[in-house]
Amino acid sequence: MAGVVSEYLHPLVRWNPGPQRRWIAGRAAVAVALPLIGFTVAGHPQQAFLAGMGVFAVLYGASAPVRRRFVITPLAGLGLLAAMALGIALAGHAVLAIVAMALAATVAAMLTYTLQIGPPGGFFFALVCGIGNLAATGGTPATTLLGIAGIGVLSAIVVGTSDFWLRAHGVEDAAVTHAEHVVGTYLDEGDPARVPAARRAAARALNDAWTAVTDGGSDDRFGGRLQRVHSRYASAVSRAVDGPDAEVTAELALHEAARVRQVSLGRPRAAWSMRQALRWPSEDLLVAARVAAATLVAGGVALALDNAHAYWAAAFAVIIVHTGGTRSVQFHRAFQRTVGTAAGLVVFALLLRIDPTHWWIIAIIIGFQFVVELLITRNYALAVVFLTPLALLISESVTGMDPDTIVFDRAVDTLIGVGAAVVVLVVSSRLGRPELLLRAHARRVVLALDDVLADLAERRTRTDEGMAAHLDHCKQLYVELLESDRVAARAHADAPVAVAPYRRMEQSLAAIGYQVLGATWNPRVRGQSELMARAREELSGLAVHPVTRHRSADEITADLRRVQTILAEA
């Protein structure tokens, strides 16, 4: 029991390692400040807070290179305005408003999860939908709500991409520099007990750096530098085979050698990623289902208790489940969120007692926004302490909530939201069994692998057009292989006994995938079309068998070994 308590309490005071977020925090604070100050100076102090509904767009893709933010921030802004418009259209209909929040949060969670945009996911889409509904119900005109929120979106776009003029490749440079440092640490590590962790950290840093460079379109600027450090890392892994690092096998060395070329291909097309995610079963759909269920349950319970601000409970439930992860991680997030919110409500109550002036409220909102973005990756619970009064100050100003009851109501809503999220996590555990999700993702790897083998079997790479399509297929396979390892790790953490046999199956499939990717860069092996056709035919049975129907890991692994035997002839 003491161990469980310690496991939950320790993260509350732990300072997690992570990248510097000063620029991200600065952009978020300035994006919030401009419309707040501008509207106040123009003589519209109360309307200033409405702009905050659109400014939230600056938080999406905040750590991505500026080229990617030029796409993400405007789209996030349009999505927030659409969510608000949906809430406004249902003014006066509390039940339908909760349904609308569930719809907005589910779509946003699915897109941000599948396209790897990351936090804050569906939370703010649900929040602005609920606040828009409540404000419109209170009589605020739709044109005012959407118009001022639109100005907030404009501020988010202008400020959120401002480093294009100041340090256009700062994100890529920081990522590559970090990778160089972490790889250097791995190469210099002399303690055998610490080598595996150093190697894994180096692999993560290299992946992050390649993602930043390809997202930023700066391969010409950083590609050579990153290729050199990645080659040093891959060579070190190859030399470590049969050494003290038990995790380093010949297969892993092959993976790392293949990665040097694959990681520079960039992200798959968004449409392809969405098609893959929408094939049940998938973690993406499970996350979306949990978001929808948690929003509806929390909002429904709050309405049944005659809560006039049920949107807070519904939005709170979203933030627990919208980023996925293991059940343990999500339970930890629920606990940290609850503790952080409780402390944040105390801070908010103190602010109400102080009764700050309008200009002080603006200063507090700007300061809290900066602090939240600094802390969010370092200590989640502490960040929530500042996020709670920040969100409540804005929503109170927009919706005119009663200050006398707001703290108690928000505390009740928090408990409802957490309770709903936890219930949904427990109930949905059967729907998304860990071994089922692992097999489902393995099928995605098989389908991507089939595309690559088809290119080689039919000699499609002999033309420029065919080679371009083949590189797209390689990119897709590589991304699925990376995600496969993460899915397997999460599945094994949730159900180690049931998943263990399938984990070995996943490792065999990954070995085949990296072997085929390596073959695509070898003209001699690439030209063995008949051999690739045989491997493809042997693999085809794996894609035919329904994932939802039980099949033992040993049977699947036996099929994979036959594919490996064929490829070994290359």
mmCIF file of N, CA and C in Angstrom, residues 48 52 54 59 70 84 153 175 208 251 300 329 346 541:
data_model
loop_
_atom_site.group_PDB
_atom_site.id
_atom_site.type_symbol
_atom_site.label_atom_id
_atom_site.label_comp_id
_atom_site.label_asym_id
_atom_site.label_seq_id
_atom_site.Cartn_x
_atom_site.Cartn_y
_atom_site.Cartn_z
ATOM 1 N N ALA A 48 -12.648 41.904 -24.070
ATOM 2 C CA ALA A 48 -11.256 41.482 -24.268
ATOM 3 C C ALA A 48 -11.079 39.997 -23.971
ATOM 4 N N GLY A 52 -9.639 35.373 -25.777
ATOM 5 C CA GLY A 52 -8.912 34.220 -25.261
ATOM 6 C C GLY A 52 -9.402 32.906 -25.829
ATOM 7 N N GLY A 54 -10.065 32.235 -28.845
ATOM 8 C CA GLY A 54 -9.350 31.962 -30.094
ATOM 9 C C GLY A 54 -7.852 31.865 -29.926
ATOM 10 N N LEU A 59 -1.440 27.213 -28.818
ATOM 11 C CA LEU A 59 -0.886 26.102 -28.054
ATOM 12 C C LEU A 59 -0.728 24.831 -28.885
ATOM 13 N N PHE A 70 2.743 27.080 -39.405
ATOM 14 C CA PHE A 70 1.990 27.866 -40.381
ATOM 15 C C PHE A 70 0.749 27.118 -40.858
ATOM 16 N N MET A 84 -16.926 26.672 -31.220
ATOM 17 C CA MET A 84 -17.684 27.725 -30.559
ATOM 18 C C MET A 84 -19.010 27.974 -31.262
ATOM 19 N N VAL A 153 -7.775 34.343 -32.657
ATOM 20 C CA VAL A 153 -7.119 33.397 -33.571
ATOM 21 C C VAL A 153 -6.055 34.111 -34.393
ATOM 22 N N ALA A 175 16.961 20.980 -31.745
ATOM 23 C CA ALA A 175 16.760 19.529 -31.744
ATOM 24 C C ALA A 175 18.026 18.796 -32.177
ATOM 25 N N ASP A 208 13.521 12.651 -32.708
ATOM 26 C CA ASP A 208 12.962 13.992 -32.543
ATOM 27 C C ASP A 208 13.652 14.987 -33.467
ATOM 28 N N GLU A 251 19.654 -7.809 -34.819
ATOM 29 C CA GLU A 251 18.445 -7.227 -35.411
ATOM 30 C C GLU A 251 18.350 -5.737 -35.089
ATOM 31 N N GLY A 300 -23.510 14.605 -18.504
ATOM 32 C CA GLY A 300 -24.825 14.113 -18.115
ATOM 33 C C GLY A 300 -25.026 14.110 -16.609
ATOM 34 N N VAL A 329 -0.710 5.422 -16.745
ATOM 35 C CA VAL A 329 -0.393 6.825 -17.029
ATOM 36 C C VAL A 329 -1.637 7.694 -16.920
ATOM 37 N N VAL A 346 -8.001 26.934 -4.852
ATOM 38 C CA VAL A 346 -7.625 27.753 -3.692
ATOM 39 C C VAL A 346 -7.020 29.069 -4.166
ATOM 40 N N GLY A 541 -1.183 -14.009 -45.935
ATOM 41 C CA GLY A 541 -2.133 -14.644 -45.028
ATOM 42 C C GLY A 541 -2.339 -13.889 -43.738
#
